[in-house]
Coordinates of C-alpha atoms in Angstrom, one line a residue:
X1 CA 14.5 58.2 -5.6
X2 CA 12.9 54.9 -5.0
X3 CA 15.0 51.7 -5.4
X4 CA 13.9 48.1 -5.9
X5 CA 14.3 45.8 -3.0
X6 CA 17.1 43.3 -2.9
X7 CA 16.5 39.9 -4.3
X8 CA 14.1 41.0 -7.0
X9 CA 14.7 40.2 -10.7
X10 CA 15.5 43.3 -12.7
X11 CA 16.0 44.0 -16.4
X12 CA 17.2 47.0 -18.3
X13 CA 14.3 49.0 -19.8
X14 CA 14.5 49.3 -23.5
X15 CA 12.0 51.0 -25.7
X16 CA 9.9 48.9 -28.0
X17 CA 11.5 48.3 -31.3
X18 CA 9.9 47.9 -34.7
X19 CA 8.9 44.4 -35.7
X20 CA 11.5 42.2 -37.3
X21 CA 10.7 39.5 -39.7
X22 CA 11.9 36.1 -38.5
X23 CA 13.8 34.0 -41.0
X24 CA 11.7 31.0 -42.2
X25 CA 13.0 27.6 -41.4
X26 CA 13.8 25.1 -44.1
X27 CA 11.5 22.2 -44.8
X28 CA 14.0 19.7 -43.4
X29 CA 14.5 21.6 -40.1
X30 CA 10.7 21.9 -39.7
X31 CA 10.4 18.2 -40.1
X32 CA 13.0 17.5 -37.4
X33 CA 11.4 20.0 -35.0
X34 CA 8.1 18.3 -35.4
X35 CA 9.6 14.9 -34.8
X36 CA 11.4 16.1 -31.7
X37 CA 8.1 17.4 -30.3
X38 CA 6.1 14.3 -31.2
X39 CA 8.5 11.7 -29.9
X40 CA 8.3 12.7 -26.2
X41 CA 4.6 12.9 -26.4
X42 CA 4.4 9.2 -27.4
X43 CA 6.7 8.1 -24.5
X44 CA 5.2 10.2 -21.7
X45 CA 2.4 9.0 -19.6
X46 CA 0.6 10.6 -16.7
X47 CA 3.8 10.9 -14.7
X48 CA 5.5 12.7 -17.6
X49 CA 2.6 15.2 -17.9
X50 CA 2.7 15.9 -14.2
X51 CA 6.5 16.5 -14.5
X52 CA 5.9 19.0 -17.3
X53 CA 3.3 20.8 -15.1
X54 CA 5.6 21.0 -12.2
X55 CA 8.4 22.2 -14.4
X56 CA 6.4 25.1 -15.9
X57 CA 4.5 25.9 -12.7
X58 CA 6.9 28.4 -11.2
X59 CA 7.5 30.0 -14.5
X60 CA 3.8 30.5 -15.0
X61 CA 3.3 32.0 -11.6
X62 CA 6.2 34.3 -12.0
X63 CA 4.8 35.4 -15.4
X64 CA 1.6 36.5 -13.7
X65 CA 2.7 38.2 -10.5
X66 CA 6.5 38.5 -10.7
X67 CA 7.7 39.4 -14.1
X68 CA 11.3 40.9 -14.5
X69 CA 11.5 44.4 -13.0
X70 CA 12.4 47.1 -15.5
X71 CA 15.6 48.8 -14.4
X72 CA 16.3 52.5 -15.3
X73 CA 17.6 55.7 -13.8
X74 CA 16.2 59.2 -13.6
X75 CA 18.6 60.2 -16.4
X76 CA 16.6 58.0 -18.7
X77 CA 13.7 60.4 -18.3
X78 CA 15.6 63.3 -19.7
X79 CA 16.6 66.6 -18.1
X80 CA 14.5 68.0 -15.3
X81 CA 14.3 71.4 -17.1
X82 CA 14.2 71.7 -20.9
X83 CA 12.8 73.8 -23.7
X84 CA 10.4 72.3 -26.2
X85 CA 8.4 74.1 -28.9
X86 CA 9.5 77.5 -27.6
X87 CA 8.2 76.8 -24.1
X88 CA 10.1 76.0 -20.9
X89 CA 9.1 72.7 -19.2
X90 CA 10.0 71.1 -15.9
X91 CA 9.8 67.5 -14.8
X92 CA 8.7 67.0 -11.2
X93 CA 9.6 63.7 -9.6
X94 CA 7.4 62.6 -6.7
X95 CA 6.9 59.6 -4.4
X96 CA 3.4 59.0 -3.1
X97 CA 2.3 56.1 -0.8
X98 CA -0.6 54.0 -1.9
X99 CA -3.3 52.3 0.1
X100 CA -1.0 49.4 1.0
X101 CA 1.7 51.8 2.2
X102 CA 4.0 51.2 -0.7
X103 CA 5.8 54.2 -2.2
X104 CA 4.9 54.9 -5.8
X105 CA 7.4 56.9 -7.9
X106 CA 6.1 59.1 -10.6
X107 CA 7.0 62.1 -12.8
X108 CA 5.0 65.1 -14.0
X109 CA 6.0 66.9 -17.1
X110 CA 4.4 70.4 -17.2
X111 CA 5.0 73.9 -18.4
X112 CA 7.2 76.1 -16.2
X113 CA 5.2 79.3 -16.7
X114 CA 2.0 78.0 -15.0
X115 CA 0.8 80.3 -12.3
X116 CA 0.2 78.9 -8.8
X117 CA -3.4 77.8 -8.3
X118 CA -4.1 77.5 -12.1
X119 CA -5.6 74.3 -13.3
X120 CA -4.4 72.6 -16.5
X121 CA -5.4 69.4 -18.4
X122 CA -3.2 66.3 -17.8
X123 CA -2.8 62.9 -19.5
X124 CA -1.9 60.0 -17.2
X125 CA 0.1 57.3 -19.0
X126 CA -0.1 53.8 -17.4
X127 CA 2.6 51.4 -18.5
X128 CA 2.2 47.7 -19.2
X129 CA 3.5 44.5 -17.6
X130 CA 7.3 44.3 -16.9
X131 CA 7.7 48.0 -17.9
X132 CA 8.0 51.4 -16.1
X133 CA 7.2 55.1 -16.4
X134 CA 10.1 55.6 -18.8
X135 CA 7.8 54.2 -21.4
X136 CA 5.9 57.5 -21.3
X137 CA 8.8 59.3 -23.0
X138 CA 7.8 57.5 -26.3
X139 CA 4.5 59.4 -26.4
X140 CA 5.5 62.6 -24.5
X141 CA 5.9 64.7 -27.7
X142 CA 2.3 64.0 -28.8
X143 CA 0.9 65.0 -25.4
X144 CA 3.0 68.1 -24.7
X145 CA 2.5 69.4 -28.3
X146 CA -1.2 69.6 -27.6
X147 CA -0.7 71.9 -24.6
X148 CA -1.4 69.4 -21.9
X149 CA 0.7 68.0 -19.1
X150 CA 1.9 64.4 -18.9
X151 CA 2.1 62.2 -15.8
X152 CA 3.4 58.7 -15.5
X153 CA 4.3 56.5 -12.5
X154 CA 5.6 53.0 -11.7
X155 CA 3.0 50.6 -10.5
X156 CA 3.7 48.9 -7.2
X157 CA 6.2 46.1 -7.9
X158 CA 7.4 47.8 -11.1
X159 CA 10.3 50.1 -11.8
X160 CA 11.5 52.1 -8.9
X161 CA 8.3 51.8 -6.8
X162 CA 8.1 49.5 -3.8
X163 CA 6.5 46.1 -3.8
X164 CA 7.4 42.5 -4.8
X165 CA 4.3 41.5 -6.8
X166 CA 1.9 42.8 -9.3
X167 CA -1.8 42.0 -9.8
X168 CA -2.3 42.8 -13.5
X169 CA -4.9 45.5 -12.8
X170 CA -6.6 44.3 -9.6
X171 CA -4.5 46.4 -7.1
X172 CA -3.2 48.7 -9.9
X173 CA -6.6 50.5 -10.1
X174 CA -6.0 51.6 -6.5
X175 CA -2.6 53.0 -7.5
X176 CA -4.3 55.0 -10.3
X177 CA -6.9 56.4 -7.9
X178 CA -4.1 57.4 -5.5
X179 CA -2.2 59.3 -8.2
X180 CA -5.2 61.0 -9.6
X181 CA -6.1 62.3 -6.1
X182 CA -2.5 63.6 -5.7
X183 CA -2.6 65.4 -9.0
X184 CA -5.9 67.2 -8.3
X185 CA -5.0 68.1 -4.7
X186 CA -1.4 69.1 -4.8
X187 CA -0.4 69.6 -8.5
X188 CA -3.4 71.7 -9.5
X189 CA -4.5 69.4 -12.3
X190 CA -8.0 69.9 -13.7
X191 CA -9.3 67.5 -16.4
X192 CA -7.7 64.1 -16.4
X193 CA -7.6 61.5 -19.1
X194 CA -5.9 58.0 -19.0
X195 CA -3.7 56.4 -21.6
X196 CA -3.0 52.8 -20.7
X197 CA -1.3 49.9 -22.5
X198 CA -1.9 46.2 -21.6
X199 CA -2.0 46.1 -17.8
X200 CA -2.3 49.8 -17.7
X201 CA -5.3 49.7 -20.0
X202 CA -7.0 47.1 -17.7
X203 CA -6.3 49.3 -14.7
X204 CA -7.9 52.3 -16.6
X205 CA -11.1 50.4 -17.3
X206 CA -11.4 49.1 -13.7
X207 CA -10.8 52.6 -12.2
X208 CA -13.0 54.4 -14.7
X209 CA -15.9 52.2 -13.6
X210 CA -15.5 53.8 -10.1
X211 CA -14.5 57.4 -11.1
X212 CA -16.9 59.1 -13.6
X213 CA -14.9 62.3 -13.4
X214 CA -12.2 60.8 -15.8
X215 CA -12.5 62.7 -19.1
X216 CA -11.6 59.9 -21.5
X217 CA -9.7 56.6 -22.0
X218 CA -7.2 55.4 -24.6
X219 CA -7.0 51.6 -24.2
X220 CA -4.2 49.8 -26.0
X221 CA -4.5 46.0 -26.0
X222 CA -6.5 45.4 -22.7
X223 CA -7.4 41.8 -21.8
X224 CA -11.0 40.9 -21.0
X225 CA -10.3 38.3 -18.4
X226 CA -7.1 37.3 -16.7
X227 CA -8.3 33.7 -16.5
X228 CA -8.8 33.6 -20.2
X229 CA -5.4 35.1 -20.9
X230 CA -3.8 32.4 -18.6
X231 CA -5.7 29.6 -20.4
X232 CA -4.6 31.0 -23.8
X233 CA -1.0 31.3 -22.7
X234 CA -0.6 27.6 -21.9
X235 CA -3.1 26.1 -24.4
X236 CA -2.8 28.6 -27.3
X237 CA -5.4 30.5 -29.1
X238 CA -7.7 29.3 -31.9
X239 CA -4.6 29.1 -34.1
X240 CA -2.7 27.0 -31.6
X241 CA 0.2 29.4 -31.5
X242 CA 1.8 30.4 -28.2
X243 CA 4.3 33.1 -27.2
X244 CA 7.9 32.1 -27.2
X245 CA 9.1 30.4 -23.9
X246 CA 5.6 29.3 -22.7
X247 CA 5.5 25.6 -22.0
X248 CA 3.2 23.3 -23.9
X249 CA 0.6 21.9 -21.4
X250 CA -2.0 19.5 -22.5
X251 CA -5.6 20.8 -22.7
X252 CA -7.1 18.5 -20.1
X253 CA -4.6 19.6 -17.5
X254 CA -4.9 23.4 -18.2
X255 CA -7.8 24.1 -15.8
X256 CA -6.3 22.0 -13.0
X257 CA -3.0 23.8 -13.4
X258 CA -4.8 27.1 -13.4
X259 CA -6.5 26.4 -10.1
X260 CA -3.1 25.6 -8.6
X261 CA -1.7 28.9 -10.1
X262 CA -4.7 30.9 -8.8
X263 CA -4.2 29.4 -5.3
X264 CA -0.5 30.3 -5.3
X265 CA -1.2 33.8 -6.7
X266 CA -3.7 34.5 -3.9
X267 CA -1.4 33.2 -1.2
X268 CA 1.6 35.3 -2.5
X269 CA 0.1 38.4 -4.0
X270 CA -3.2 38.5 -2.1
X271 CA -5.8 38.8 -4.9
X272 CA -8.1 36.4 -6.7
X273 CA -7.1 35.7 -10.3
X274 CA -10.7 34.9 -11.3
X275 CA -12.0 38.3 -10.2
X276 CA -9.7 40.3 -12.4
X277 CA -12.2 40.8 -15.2
X278 CA -12.3 44.3 -16.8
X279 CA -15.0 43.1 -19.2
X280 CA -17.4 43.1 -16.2
X281 CA -16.5 46.8 -15.4
X282 CA -17.0 48.0 -18.9
X283 CA -20.8 48.4 -18.8
X284 CA -20.5 51.0 -16.0
X285 CA -18.0 53.2 -17.9
X286 CA -19.8 56.1 -19.6
X287 CA -16.9 58.3 -20.7
X288 CA -15.6 58.2 -24.3
X289 CA -12.9 55.7 -25.1
X290 CA -10.5 54.9 -28.0
X291 CA -9.6 51.2 -28.2
X292 CA -6.6 49.8 -30.1
X293 CA -5.3 46.3 -30.8
X294 CA -2.7 44.7 -33.0
X295 CA -3.6 41.9 -35.5
X296 CA -0.6 39.7 -34.7
X297 CA -0.7 40.0 -30.9
X298 CA -0.4 36.5 -29.4
X299 CA 0.0 37.6 -25.8
X300 CA -3.3 39.5 -25.5
X301 CA -5.3 38.5 -28.6
X302 CA -7.4 41.0 -30.5
X303 CA -10.7 39.5 -29.5
X304 CA -10.1 40.7 -25.9
X305 CA -10.3 44.3 -27.0
X306 CA -13.4 43.6 -29.0
X307 CA -15.1 42.0 -26.0
X308 CA -14.5 45.1 -23.9
X309 CA -15.4 47.3 -26.8
X310 CA -18.8 45.6 -27.1
X311 CA -19.6 45.9 -23.4
X312 CA -18.4 49.5 -23.0
X313 CA -21.3 51.9 -22.3
X314 CA -19.7 55.2 -23.4
X315 CA -18.8 56.6 -26.8
X316 CA -16.2 54.4 -28.3
X317 CA -14.1 53.7 -31.3
X318 CA -11.8 50.8 -32.2
X319 CA -8.5 51.1 -34.1
X320 CA -6.7 48.0 -35.4
X321 CA -3.2 47.9 -37.0
X322 CA -0.4 45.6 -37.9
X323 CA 2.2 44.4 -35.3
X324 CA 2.6 42.5 -32.1
X325 CA 1.9 43.3 -28.5
X326 CA 5.2 45.1 -27.7
X327 CA 5.9 46.8 -31.0
X328 CA 5.9 50.5 -31.7
X329 CA 2.5 51.8 -32.6
X330 CA 1.9 53.3 -36.0
X331 CA 1.7 57.1 -36.5
X332 CA -1.9 57.2 -37.5
X333 CA -2.9 55.7 -34.1
X334 CA -0.8 58.4 -32.3
X335 CA -2.6 61.0 -34.4
X336 CA -5.9 59.5 -33.4
X337 CA -5.0 59.6 -29.8
X338 CA -3.9 63.2 -30.0
X339 CA -7.1 64.3 -31.6
X340 CA -9.1 62.3 -29.0
X341 CA -7.4 64.0 -26.1
X342 CA -7.8 67.4 -27.7
X343 CA -11.6 66.8 -27.8
X344 CA -12.2 65.2 -24.4
X345 CA -9.9 67.5 -22.5
X346 CA -11.2 70.6 -24.4
X347 CA -7.8 71.9 -25.1
X348 CA -8.0 75.2 -27.2
X349 CA -6.1 75.4 -30.5
X350 CA -4.2 78.3 -29.2
X351 CA -2.5 76.1 -26.6
X352 CA -0.9 73.9 -29.2
X353 CA 2.9 74.2 -29.6
X354 CA 4.9 74.4 -32.8
X355 CA 7.4 71.6 -32.3
X356 CA 9.9 69.9 -34.5
X357 CA 8.3 67.3 -36.8
X358 CA 9.4 64.5 -39.0
X359 CA 8.9 64.1 -42.8
X360 CA 5.3 63.0 -42.2
X361 CA 4.5 66.1 -40.1
X362 CA 4.3 64.2 -36.8
X363 CA 6.2 65.5 -33.7
X364 CA 9.6 64.0 -33.2
X365 CA 10.1 61.9 -30.0
X366 CA 10.9 64.1 -27.1
X367 CA 14.1 62.4 -26.2
X368 CA 15.4 62.7 -29.7
X369 CA 14.7 66.5 -29.7
X370 CA 16.4 66.9 -26.3
X371 CA 19.4 64.9 -27.5
X372 CA 19.8 67.1 -30.6
X373 CA 19.7 70.1 -28.4
X374 CA 22.4 68.8 -26.2
X375 CA 24.6 67.9 -29.1
X376 CA 24.0 71.1 -30.9
X377 CA 22.4 69.4 -33.9
X378 CA 19.3 71.4 -33.5
X379 CA 21.1 74.6 -34.5
X380 CA 22.0 72.9 -37.9
X381 CA 18.6 71.4 -38.4
X382 CA 16.3 74.2 -37.2
X383 CA 18.4 77.4 -37.6
X384 CA 20.4 79.5 -35.2
X385 CA 17.6 79.5 -32.6
X386 CA 17.9 75.7 -32.1
X387 CA 14.8 73.6 -31.4
X388 CA 12.7 76.7 -31.1
X389 CA 12.8 77.5 -34.8
X390 CA 10.5 74.9 -36.3
X391 CA 9.6 74.4 -39.9
X392 CA 6.5 76.6 -39.6
X393 CA 8.6 79.3 -37.9
X394 CA 11.2 79.2 -40.6
X395 CA 8.6 79.5 -43.3
X396 CA 7.1 82.5 -41.4
X397 CA 10.6 84.1 -41.2
X398 CA 11.2 83.6 -44.9
X399 CA 7.8 85.2 -45.7
X400 CA 8.5 88.2 -43.5
X401 CA 11.9 88.7 -45.1
X402 CA 10.4 88.5 -48.6
X403 CA 7.7 91.1 -47.6
X404 CA 10.4 93.4 -46.2
X405 CA 12.4 93.2 -49.4
X406 CA 9.3 94.0 -51.5
X407 CA 8.5 96.9 -49.2
X408 CA 12.0 98.3 -49.6
X409 CA 11.8 98.0 -53.4
X410 CA 8.5 99.8 -53.5
X411 CA 9.9 102.6 -51.3
X412 CA 12.9 103.0 -53.6
X413 CA 10.7 103.1 -56.7
X414 CA 8.4 105.6 -55.1
X415 CA 11.4 107.8 -54.1
X416 CA 12.8 107.6 -57.6
X417 CA 9.5 108.6 -59.2
X418 CA 9.0 111.4 -56.8
X419 CA 12.5 112.7 -57.5
X420 CA 11.9 112.6 -61.3
X421 CA 8.6 114.4 -60.9
X422 CA 10.1 117.1 -58.8
X423 CA 12.9 117.6 -61.3
X424 CA 10.5 117.8 -64.3
X425 CA 8.2 120.2 -62.4
X426 CA 11.0 122.8 -61.7
X427 CA 10.3 126.2 -63.3
X428 CA 13.6 128.0 -63.6
X429 CA 13.8 130.5 -66.5
X430 CA 16.0 129.4 -69.5
X431 CA 18.1 132.6 -69.1
X432 CA 19.4 131.5 -65.8
X433 CA 20.4 128.2 -67.2
X434 CA 22.2 129.9 -70.1
X435 CA 23.9 132.2 -67.7
X436 CA 25.2 129.3 -65.5
X437 CA 26.3 127.4 -68.6
X438 CA 28.4 130.4 -70.0
X439 CA 29.7 131.5 -66.7
X440 CA 33.3 130.7 -66.0
X441 CA 32.9 131.0 -62.2
X442 CA 31.0 128.8 -59.8
X443 CA 27.4 129.8 -59.5
X444 CA 26.1 131.4 -56.3
X445 CA 23.8 129.3 -54.2
X446 CA 20.1 129.9 -55.0
X447 CA 17.8 131.8 -52.6
X448 CA 16.2 129.9 -49.9
X449 CA 12.8 130.3 -51.4
X450 CA 13.8 129.0 -54.8
X451 CA 12.9 125.4 -55.5
X452 CA 15.7 123.4 -57.2
X453 CA 15.3 120.0 -58.9
X454 CA 17.8 117.3 -59.7
X455 CA 18.0 118.2 -63.3
X456 CA 18.6 121.9 -62.5
X457 CA 21.6 120.9 -60.4
X458 CA 23.1 118.9 -63.2
X459 CA 22.2 121.4 -66.0
X460 CA 25.9 122.4 -66.6
X461 CA 26.5 118.8 -67.6
X462 CA 23.8 119.0 -70.2
X463 CA 25.6 122.0 -71.7
X464 CA 28.5 119.8 -72.5
X465 CA 26.7 116.4 -73.2
X466 CA 23.6 117.8 -74.8
X467 CA 22.1 115.8 -77.6
X468 CA 21.7 117.1 -81.2
X469 CA 22.7 116.3 -84.8
X470 CA 23.3 118.0 -88.1
X471 CA 25.9 118.6 -90.8
X472 CA 28.1 120.7 -88.6
X473 CA 28.5 117.7 -86.2
X474 CA 31.0 115.9 -88.5
X475 CA 34.1 117.9 -87.2
X476 CA 35.2 118.0 -83.6
X477 CA 34.7 121.3 -81.8
X478 CA 36.3 122.8 -78.6
X479 CA 33.6 123.4 -76.0
X480 CA 34.0 125.1 -72.6
X481 CA 33.6 122.6 -69.8
X482 CA 31.2 123.3 -66.9
X483 CA 32.8 124.3 -63.7
X484 CA 32.5 122.0 -60.7
X485 CA 30.3 123.3 -57.9
X486 CA 32.9 122.2 -55.3
X487 CA 35.8 124.2 -56.8
X488 CA 36.3 127.8 -57.6
X489 CA 39.2 127.2 -60.0
X490 CA 38.3 127.2 -63.7
X491 CA 38.3 123.8 -65.4
X492 CA 40.3 122.9 -68.6
X493 CA 38.3 122.9 -71.8
X494 CA 37.5 119.4 -73.1
X495 CA 37.5 118.1 -76.6
X496 CA 34.2 116.5 -77.5
X497 CA 33.7 114.9 -80.8
X498 CA 30.4 114.5 -82.7
X499 CA 30.1 110.9 -81.6
X500 CA 30.7 111.7 -77.9
X501 CA 28.7 114.9 -77.6
X502 CA 26.1 114.3 -80.3
X503 CA 25.4 117.5 -82.3
X504 CA 25.9 120.0 -79.6
X505 CA 28.4 121.9 -81.6
X506 CA 25.7 122.9 -84.1
X507 CA 24.1 125.2 -81.5
X508 CA 26.9 125.8 -79.0
X509 CA 29.2 128.9 -79.5
X510 CA 32.5 128.3 -81.1
X511 CA 35.8 130.1 -81.0
X512 CA 36.2 130.3 -84.8
X513 CA 34.2 132.8 -86.9
X514 CA 31.9 131.1 -89.3
X515 CA 28.8 132.1 -91.2
X516 CA 25.8 132.2 -89.0
X517 CA 23.3 129.4 -89.6
X518 CA 20.0 128.9 -87.9
X519 CA 19.7 126.2 -85.2
X520 CA 17.4 123.3 -85.7
X521 CA 15.2 124.4 -82.9
X522 CA 14.7 127.8 -84.5
X523 CA 17.0 129.6 -82.0
X524 CA 20.0 131.7 -82.7
X525 CA 23.4 130.3 -83.2
X526 CA 24.8 132.6 -80.6
X527 CA 22.8 131.1 -77.8
X528 CA 25.0 130.0 -75.0
X529 CA 23.0 126.9 -74.0
X530 CA 22.0 124.0 -76.3
X531 CA 18.3 123.1 -76.8
X532 CA 18.6 120.1 -74.4
X533 CA 19.7 122.4 -71.5
X534 CA 17.0 124.9 -72.3
X535 CA 14.4 122.2 -72.4
X536 CA 15.5 120.5 -69.2
X537 CA 15.4 123.8 -67.3
X538 CA 11.8 124.6 -68.4
X539 CA 8.5 123.1 -67.2
X540 CA 7.2 122.3 -70.7
X541 CA 6.8 118.6 -71.6
X542 CA 9.3 117.4 -74.3
X543 CA 6.6 116.5 -76.8
X544 CA 5.1 120.0 -76.5
X545 CA 8.3 122.0 -76.8
X546 CA 10.8 119.8 -78.8
X547 CA 9.1 116.7 -80.3
X548 CA 12.4 115.7 -81.9
X549 CA 14.0 114.9 -78.4
X550 CA 12.9 111.8 -76.5
X551 CA 14.2 111.3 -73.0
X552 CA 14.8 108.0 -71.2
X553 CA 15.3 107.7 -67.4
X554 CA 16.5 104.3 -66.0
X555 CA 16.3 103.2 -62.3
X556 CA 20.0 104.0 -61.8
X557 CA 19.7 107.6 -63.0
X558 CA 18.7 109.1 -59.7
X559 CA 19.9 107.9 -56.4
X560 CA 19.4 109.2 -52.9
X561 CA 22.8 107.9 -51.7
X562 CA 25.1 109.8 -54.1
X563 CA 25.6 106.9 -56.5
X564 CA 27.0 107.5 -60.0
X565 CA 24.3 109.0 -62.2
X566 CA 23.5 108.3 -65.9
X567 CA 21.8 111.5 -66.8
X568 CA 19.1 111.9 -69.5
X569 CA 20.1 111.3 -73.0
X570 CA 18.8 112.9 -76.2
X571 CA 18.0 110.7 -79.2
X572 CA 17.6 112.7 -82.5
X573 CA 14.9 111.2 -84.7
X574 CA 16.0 112.9 -88.0
X575 CA 17.3 110.7 -90.8
X576 CA 21.0 110.1 -90.8
X577 CA 21.3 111.0 -87.1
X578 CA 24.0 109.6 -84.9
X579 CA 23.6 106.6 -82.5
X580 CA 22.2 107.0 -79.0
X581 CA 24.8 108.6 -76.7
X582 CA 25.0 108.2 -72.9
X583 CA 26.6 110.7 -70.5
X584 CA 29.6 109.4 -68.7
X585 CA 29.1 108.8 -64.9
X586 CA 30.2 111.5 -62.6

């Protein structure tokens, strides 16, 4: 990777932080500071003013052409291969020489599954003064989530690129042209849009005037004229406020000092300060543009963006927000930029990715997502699949699980209803049922052609637990128990009381000799099967054959998986009848 030359001033790159409210000074301290500023001005003469100019001269020249160089490493750009939004991405680091022979270091974030020779849209991010390409990581999530690629590089004299001086847009436009040519020739990039901030926005305007193939521009806080910015830095704006650290130079010496600065800039950096005027290039820009400026910006004041906005020839829109020059931009501006790039680059909606979002629905910063993936926090926040499983995907999985549960419930209900209908539609003669109930041996298996229902299978149990009622149900009776189908040994007789077996004794045969009495259903007392068993083995509806019996089948009565069954119960409707009885589970 490229390294800065020895002897240059470097500073550690830090992302822009939210604005902090400075504490207000007390009235007494404000009075003392005004007195301290006013006393030297009464004592100084012409010689004192010249001393002030000489003292701030070097600082002013350095502020224009040699600001502190941002220091960073490739690790600050994140991993070279990562997964974001369910798609594999790669970061390609390049070094391309510019027109002056200086190596420019850049990085391209793109999808790993792109076929060779295929073109894809790309957003080129251009950093500001005293910054570097690592600034692009703050907006990478917005660009990659659209389905576009992201490219950023260090201007000459910035970051890891070669060079000792910057030109605040004059030579930087050539660097932009060099990198766009490399992207189209070697990287397979199709449509290109520029997103610039401060010095990068100025470079975008000046290059767009020469390259009409650029799809669109997002211009964050560009200055209209470098000469005007320099004058406002030393003399202050309309409000008289200046950035912190800028010396206070009297107004009548500003222009003289600026001429000296312009001469030094031209001799050191090789460009004319008075010719760096992006406002003059705006009338020849015909592509759409989105302008942005901060209300409290004292470095590049808001009226600079409005001057370029008024002179711009293409479709344009201006967005203003609270904050200073170096503060984080609000979310609605990032949303506006994302919509703008989707339109100018003609990115289809199908190319958009489902990425992790914050509470407001905006994509989380890329570095934050990658850090969570490395620490394993993504598995706790987004499910077992890590950063892949976004909120939308989790909602989809929950909906699919709910649909699958409902489908299973419908299948179980349909299977239950089908089993009940097949049992009720069985047409076995009542004599066969009476013969099985009175037989002490296990019944022979039915012929293959005979259709058997669930209720025919459990008909011996209805012989024992059949419903009924009457006067003869007051005393317990001894009934022969049904033989199990799995055993050939005779079972022991069971004692069933009137409360447990209903009134089955009134119609079932008994061992004692008693006077014959007619059954309630009109049958003979000597019949071997109760009315309930005879009804269940027939194909006649209960209301048609025996209106005094009502059957009730619950969801747990029939099961495909050999679960305990609660078989049909008989409820007598005659006066003085016993309470509802239920058969014991098998």
